[in-house]
Short mmCIF file of C-alpha atoms in Angstrom, two decimals:
data_model
loop_
_atom_site.label_atom_id
_atom_site.label_comp_id
_atom_site.label_asym_id
_atom_site.label_seq_id
_atom_site.Cartn_x
_atom_site.Cartn_y
_atom_site.Cartn_z
CA LEU A 1 334.64 128.73 -93.35
CA LYS A 2 331.29 127.14 -93.46
CA ARG A 3 327.98 128.08 -94.91
CA PRO A 4 324.83 128.04 -92.72
CA ASN A 5 323.89 124.71 -94.24
CA GLY A 6 327.12 123.26 -93.09
CA LYS A 7 328.99 122.98 -96.44
CA LEU A 8 332.37 124.73 -96.94
CA TYR A 9 332.78 127.94 -98.74
CA PRO A 10 335.16 127.69 -101.75
CA SER A 11 338.75 128.19 -100.67
CA ASN A 12 340.65 129.40 -103.77
CA ILE A 13 340.56 133.08 -104.86
CA GLY A 14 339.34 132.40 -108.46
CA THR A 15 336.27 130.64 -107.28
CA TRP A 16 335.53 133.52 -104.88
CA VAL A 17 335.86 136.04 -107.66
CA SER A 18 333.49 134.08 -109.81
CA CYS A 19 330.87 133.95 -107.05
CA LEU A 20 330.99 137.59 -106.42
CA MET A 21 330.50 138.41 -110.09
CA ARG A 22 327.54 136.14 -110.34
CA LEU A 23 325.97 137.84 -107.21
CA ARG A 24 326.52 141.28 -108.54
CA ARG A 25 324.86 140.25 -111.96
CA ALA A 26 321.95 138.69 -110.08
CA SER A 27 321.55 141.88 -108.02
CA GLN A 28 321.42 144.06 -111.20
CA LEU A 29 318.80 141.82 -112.78
CA CYS A 30 316.63 141.99 -109.59
CA GLN A 31 316.78 145.85 -109.58
CA SER A 32 315.90 145.89 -113.18
CA ASP A 33 312.95 143.57 -112.74
CA GLN A 34 311.64 145.64 -109.76
CA HIS A 35 311.83 148.80 -111.82
CA ILE A 36 309.77 147.20 -114.65
CA LEU A 37 307.28 145.75 -112.18
CA LYS A 38 306.74 149.23 -110.71
CA LEU A 39 305.56 150.48 -114.15
CA LEU A 40 302.95 147.83 -114.45
CA PRO A 41 299.47 148.53 -112.87
CA SER A 42 298.59 146.18 -110.19
CA ALA A 43 295.79 143.74 -110.78
CA PRO A 44 292.79 143.79 -108.46
CA ALA A 45 292.57 141.29 -105.85
CA PRO A 46 290.41 138.22 -106.90
CA THR A 47 286.98 138.02 -105.32
CA ARG A 48 285.00 134.84 -104.44
CA MET A 49 281.44 134.66 -105.52
CA THR A 50 278.86 132.08 -104.46
CA ILE A 51 276.24 131.38 -107.08
CA PRO A 52 273.43 129.18 -105.54
CA LEU A 53 271.70 126.83 -107.97
CA TRP A 54 267.90 126.10 -107.36
CA GLY A 55 268.00 128.67 -104.56
CA LEU A 56 270.47 126.49 -102.43
CA PRO A 57 273.46 127.82 -100.65
CA SER A 58 276.71 126.09 -101.98
CA LYS A 59 277.22 123.79 -98.93
CA GLN A 60 273.60 122.33 -99.26
CA LEU A 61 274.11 122.07 -103.12
CA TYR A 62 277.26 120.16 -102.46
CA ARG A 63 275.50 117.82 -100.05
CA VAL A 64 272.69 117.16 -102.65
CA LEU A 65 275.21 116.45 -105.43
CA VAL A 66 277.12 113.98 -103.22
CA GLY A 67 273.88 112.34 -102.19
CA LEU A 68 272.94 111.88 -105.83
CA ALA A 69 276.39 110.60 -106.75
CA VAL A 70 276.07 107.84 -104.07
CA PHE A 71 272.38 106.97 -104.47
CA VAL A 72 272.11 106.73 -108.24
CA PRO A 73 274.71 103.98 -108.67
CA ILE A 74 273.33 102.04 -105.76
CA ALA A 75 269.76 102.32 -107.13
CA PHE A 76 270.98 101.13 -110.49
CA VAL A 77 272.78 98.16 -108.99
CA LEU A 78 269.80 97.21 -106.89
CA SER A 79 267.53 97.45 -109.84
CA ARG A 80 269.81 95.08 -111.81
CA LEU A 81 269.95 92.60 -108.86
CA PHE A 82 266.29 92.39 -108.04
CA SER A 83 264.63 93.13 -111.31
CA GLY A 84 264.43 91.12 -114.60
CA SER A 85 262.04 88.78 -116.46
CA GLU A 86 262.50 84.97 -116.66
CA ASP A 87 262.31 83.23 -119.96
CA LEU A 88 259.55 80.83 -118.98
CA LEU A 89 257.18 78.60 -120.90
CA ALA A 90 254.51 81.07 -120.16
CA THR A 91 255.69 83.07 -123.18
CA GLY A 92 253.79 80.55 -125.29
CA ALA A 93 251.72 77.60 -125.06
CA LEU A 94 253.41 74.24 -123.93
CA HIS A 95 252.86 72.51 -127.27
CA ASP A 96 254.36 75.36 -129.13
CA SER A 97 257.67 74.98 -127.40
CA PRO A 98 259.33 72.20 -129.56
CA GLN A 99 262.74 72.95 -127.97
CA VAL A 100 261.40 71.45 -124.68
CA PHE A 101 258.65 69.05 -125.54
CA PRO A 102 257.07 67.53 -128.50
CA ARG A 103 253.49 68.32 -129.43
CA LEU A 104 251.79 66.70 -126.39
CA VAL A 105 248.24 67.69 -125.49
CA GLY A 106 245.45 66.48 -123.47
CA THR A 107 245.95 63.34 -121.39
CA ASP A 108 248.69 61.81 -123.43
CA ALA A 109 250.80 59.54 -121.27
CA ARG A 110 253.79 61.27 -122.38
CA ALA A 111 252.68 64.63 -121.38
CA PRO A 112 254.91 66.24 -118.49
CA ARG A 113 253.63 66.23 -114.93
CA LEU A 114 254.56 68.64 -112.12
CA GLY A 115 257.85 67.77 -110.75
CA ASP A 116 259.24 65.65 -113.60
CA VAL A 117 262.97 65.92 -113.91
CA MET A 118 264.35 67.72 -117.01
CA VAL A 119 268.03 67.60 -117.90
CA VAL A 120 269.48 69.95 -120.70
CA ALA A 121 272.54 68.37 -122.09
CA ASP A 122 274.69 68.06 -125.24
CA MET A 123 275.06 64.57 -126.76
CA ASP A 124 278.48 64.28 -125.24
CA GLU A 125 277.32 65.07 -121.71
CA ILE A 126 276.00 61.92 -120.09
CA PRO A 127 274.64 61.94 -116.52
CA ARG A 128 275.28 58.94 -114.34
CA PRO A 129 272.39 56.45 -113.80
CA GLU A 130 272.80 57.01 -110.02
CA THR A 131 272.46 60.85 -110.62
CA LEU A 132 269.09 60.35 -112.44
CA ARG A 133 267.84 58.19 -109.60
CA VAL A 134 268.81 60.88 -107.09
CA LEU A 135 266.97 63.51 -109.07
CA ARG A 136 263.84 61.38 -109.23
CA ALA A 137 263.86 60.69 -105.56
CA CYS A 138 265.05 63.84 -103.96
CA SER A 139 264.11 67.53 -103.96
CA PHE A 140 266.74 69.78 -105.65
CA PRO A 141 267.19 73.41 -106.54
CA ARG A 142 265.42 74.82 -109.63
CA ARG A 143 268.85 75.43 -111.25
CA LEU A 144 270.98 72.58 -110.67
CA THR A 145 274.45 72.11 -112.37
CA LEU A 146 275.55 68.51 -112.74
CA TYR A 147 279.38 68.73 -112.76
CA THR A 148 280.90 65.85 -114.95
CA ARG A 149 284.29 64.38 -115.40
CA PHE A 150 285.94 65.84 -118.54
CA PHE A 151 287.36 63.29 -120.92
CA TYR A 152 289.05 64.00 -124.38
CA TYR A 153 288.98 61.78 -127.53
CA SER A 154 287.98 58.82 -125.52
CA PHE A 155 287.56 57.60 -121.85
CA GLN A 156 291.25 56.86 -122.01
CA PHE A 157 292.24 60.59 -121.51
CA ARG A 158 291.00 62.64 -118.66
CA SER A 159 291.38 66.26 -118.37
CA ILE A 160 293.74 67.57 -115.67
CA GLY A 161 291.71 70.33 -114.08
CA PRO A 162 288.19 71.15 -112.72
CA GLU A 163 285.05 69.20 -113.78
CA TRP A 164 282.99 70.25 -116.71
CA HIS A 165 280.08 72.69 -115.66
CA HIS A 166 277.34 70.97 -117.69
CA PRO A 167 274.62 69.57 -118.03
CA GLN A 168 271.91 71.44 -116.04
CA ALA A 169 268.80 69.98 -114.40
CA THR A 170 265.56 71.44 -113.44
CA TYR A 171 261.93 70.14 -112.87
CA TYR A 172 258.66 70.74 -114.69
CA ASP A 173 256.69 73.49 -113.11
CA GLY A 174 254.01 74.31 -115.60
CA GLN A 175 254.08 77.64 -117.16
CA ARG A 176 256.89 78.62 -114.80
CA THR A 177 259.25 75.95 -116.24
CA LEU A 178 262.61 77.38 -117.27
CA THR A 179 263.50 77.16 -121.07
CA PRO A 180 266.72 75.36 -122.01
CA ASN A 181 268.46 78.68 -122.87
CA SER A 182 267.83 80.09 -119.57
CA LEU A 183 268.77 76.95 -117.67
CA ARG A 184 271.98 76.20 -119.55
CA GLY A 185 273.13 79.79 -119.99
CA GLY A 186 272.28 80.92 -116.49
CA GLY A 187 269.94 83.68 -117.70
CA GLY A 188 266.51 84.84 -116.98
CA GLY A 189 265.30 86.57 -113.77
CA ASN A 190 267.57 88.68 -111.74
CA PHE A 191 270.78 87.85 -110.08
CA VAL A 192 269.46 87.36 -106.57
CA SER A 193 266.72 84.89 -107.62
CA ARG A 194 269.18 82.95 -109.71
CA TRP A 195 271.61 82.69 -106.86
CA LEU A 196 269.00 81.51 -104.43
CA GLU A 197 267.63 78.91 -106.86
CA SER A 198 271.09 77.49 -107.85
CA GLY A 199 272.92 74.38 -106.81
CA LYS A 200 275.75 72.02 -107.61
CA LEU A 201 276.23 68.35 -107.73
CA ALA A 202 279.77 67.08 -108.34
CA ASP A 203 280.86 63.94 -110.28
CA SER A 204 277.48 63.59 -111.80
CA GLY A 205 278.55 62.08 -115.07
CA TRP A 206 280.85 62.15 -117.86
CA HIS A 207 281.72 64.63 -120.64
CA CYS A 208 283.64 63.15 -123.60
CA SER A 209 284.77 65.93 -125.96
CA SER A 210 285.85 65.22 -129.47
CA CYS A 211 285.06 61.55 -129.12
CA PHE A 212 284.77 60.77 -132.85
CA ASP A 213 285.39 57.55 -134.76
CA THR A 214 286.51 59.22 -138.06
CA VAL A 215 288.98 61.93 -139.15
CA GLU A 216 286.31 63.38 -141.26
CA LEU A 217 284.21 64.26 -138.13
CA TYR A 218 287.30 66.12 -136.61
CA LEU A 219 287.52 68.08 -139.86
CA ASN A 220 283.88 68.99 -139.72
CA LYS A 221 284.20 70.23 -136.14
CA MET A 222 287.20 72.38 -137.22
CA ALA A 223 285.18 73.95 -140.05
CA SER A 224 282.45 75.00 -137.59
CA PHE A 225 284.80 76.97 -135.31
CA SER A 226 284.33 80.74 -135.20
CA HIS A 227 288.07 81.17 -134.71
CA LYS A 228 289.49 80.80 -138.33
CA TRP A 229 293.06 80.03 -137.15
CA MET A 230 291.74 76.69 -135.65
CA ASN A 231 290.74 75.62 -139.09
CA GLY A 232 294.18 76.33 -140.70
CA ASP A 233 295.74 73.84 -143.17
CA ARG A 234 298.42 72.66 -140.75
CA PHE A 235 295.86 71.70 -138.24
CA ARG A 236 293.63 69.92 -140.79
CA ASP A 237 296.50 67.51 -141.60
CA ARG A 238 295.09 63.94 -141.13
CA ASP A 239 298.33 62.51 -139.69
CA ARG A 240 298.53 65.36 -137.15
CA ILE A 241 294.97 64.65 -136.06
CA ALA A 242 295.73 60.95 -135.70
CA ASP A 243 298.92 61.46 -133.74
CA ALA A 244 297.11 63.85 -131.40
CA VAL A 245 294.28 61.63 -130.72
CA ARG A 246 296.61 58.59 -130.26
CA GLU A 247 298.87 60.39 -127.67
CA GLY A 248 296.13 62.34 -125.99
CA VAL A 249 297.44 65.79 -126.74
CA ASP A 250 295.60 68.90 -127.94
CA ILE A 251 295.56 69.15 -131.74
CA TRP A 252 296.19 72.87 -131.56
CA GLY A 253 298.90 72.76 -129.09
CA ARG A 254 297.04 74.84 -126.43
CA LYS A 255 298.91 74.73 -123.23
CA GLY A 256 295.98 74.91 -120.89
CA ASN A 257 294.51 71.67 -122.31
CA LYS A 258 296.40 68.76 -120.47
CA PHE A 259 295.15 65.16 -120.14
CA GLU A 260 296.21 62.10 -118.18
CA ARG A 261 296.29 58.67 -119.70
CA LEU A 262 294.27 56.13 -117.83
CA GLN A 263 295.12 52.50 -118.00
CA ASN A 264 292.14 50.05 -117.74
CA ASN A 265 289.75 52.73 -117.00
CA SER A 266 286.35 51.43 -116.03
CA ASP A 267 284.74 54.73 -115.12
CA MET A 268 282.61 55.31 -118.24
CA PRO A 269 278.84 54.81 -119.20
CA PRO A 270 277.92 51.06 -118.77
CA LEU A 271 276.60 50.94 -122.35
CA ILE A 272 280.09 51.88 -123.70
CA ARG A 273 281.98 49.78 -121.11
CA ASP A 274 280.21 46.48 -122.06
CA ASP A 275 279.89 46.91 -125.79
CA ASP A 276 282.85 46.21 -128.16
CA ARG A 277 281.21 48.45 -130.92
CA PHE A 278 282.69 51.45 -128.79
CA MET A 279 286.24 50.26 -128.60
CA TYR A 280 287.45 53.59 -129.99
CA LEU A 281 285.92 55.21 -126.82
CA LYS A 282 288.01 52.92 -124.75
CA ASP A 283 291.41 52.65 -126.43
CA ARG A 284 293.14 54.94 -128.90
CA SER A 285 296.36 53.07 -129.28
CA GLY A 286 297.28 51.54 -132.57
CA LYS A 287 298.05 52.98 -135.98
CA SER A 288 294.44 53.93 -136.75
CA ALA A 289 293.96 55.68 -133.38
CA GLY A 290 290.51 53.98 -133.40
CA MET A 291 289.22 55.73 -136.52
CA LYS A 292 287.50 54.00 -139.41
CA ASP A 293 288.77 56.23 -142.19
CA TYR A 294 292.53 56.24 -141.25
CA PRO A 295 295.12 55.57 -142.39
#
């Protein structure tokens, strides 16, 4: 025998008896539950009420709320994209901005002129001479990033990865001249204006990070880090520092920092390439790793 679902009914007598007893018990429970339910008062059928807000029917109110939910975020994003104030020299007199110019007034020959090239860079970010000549001779965007080749410890070790995204260049534009903070940090103004005024120039110079000639300078740099773990005792070991500089590996063992050793590299600033005083920037081999205070 088969059930409606295609499965076979149990074949032995014991199983049949067990099934019949379960069905009888279930039938008794159902009758008992129905008797109890008959004694309970029936609940009134639920009613639907429409409470219009601001005198609007529910459908119109729904459309208004959906419109606000869409419009408000879009309006906020657009206000962020197209609004903002630039950090310009107009916030103060030119001679009151020592971060850009020294105190130059009147007709001083050193006073800036409209269109003069301005480069904001750290000491270890050096533009190529050819880059500076291009900036002087050609027009360029107001916010120009000079991408530079990234070297570590010396010009003997070049980073494996993208170029360094500094320094930045702009031009003198009177009171509309960008301040160094806005130029280097990409701030000031709104997103759209910053994007329209931005540009890139690849292979524009050199960035030589941690290119020191003493172990003491490495220790000073470690002490200045905001990440305290990078200033731990095991990283401040003088032998560890010298070995890392000599081999061209990261002092802290960070996996993302990898460098290739260049043999007889000539791609460096001419002043360093042609002056024996800067041998530590050209070759880190040897026991001292090019440092004056080691071993």
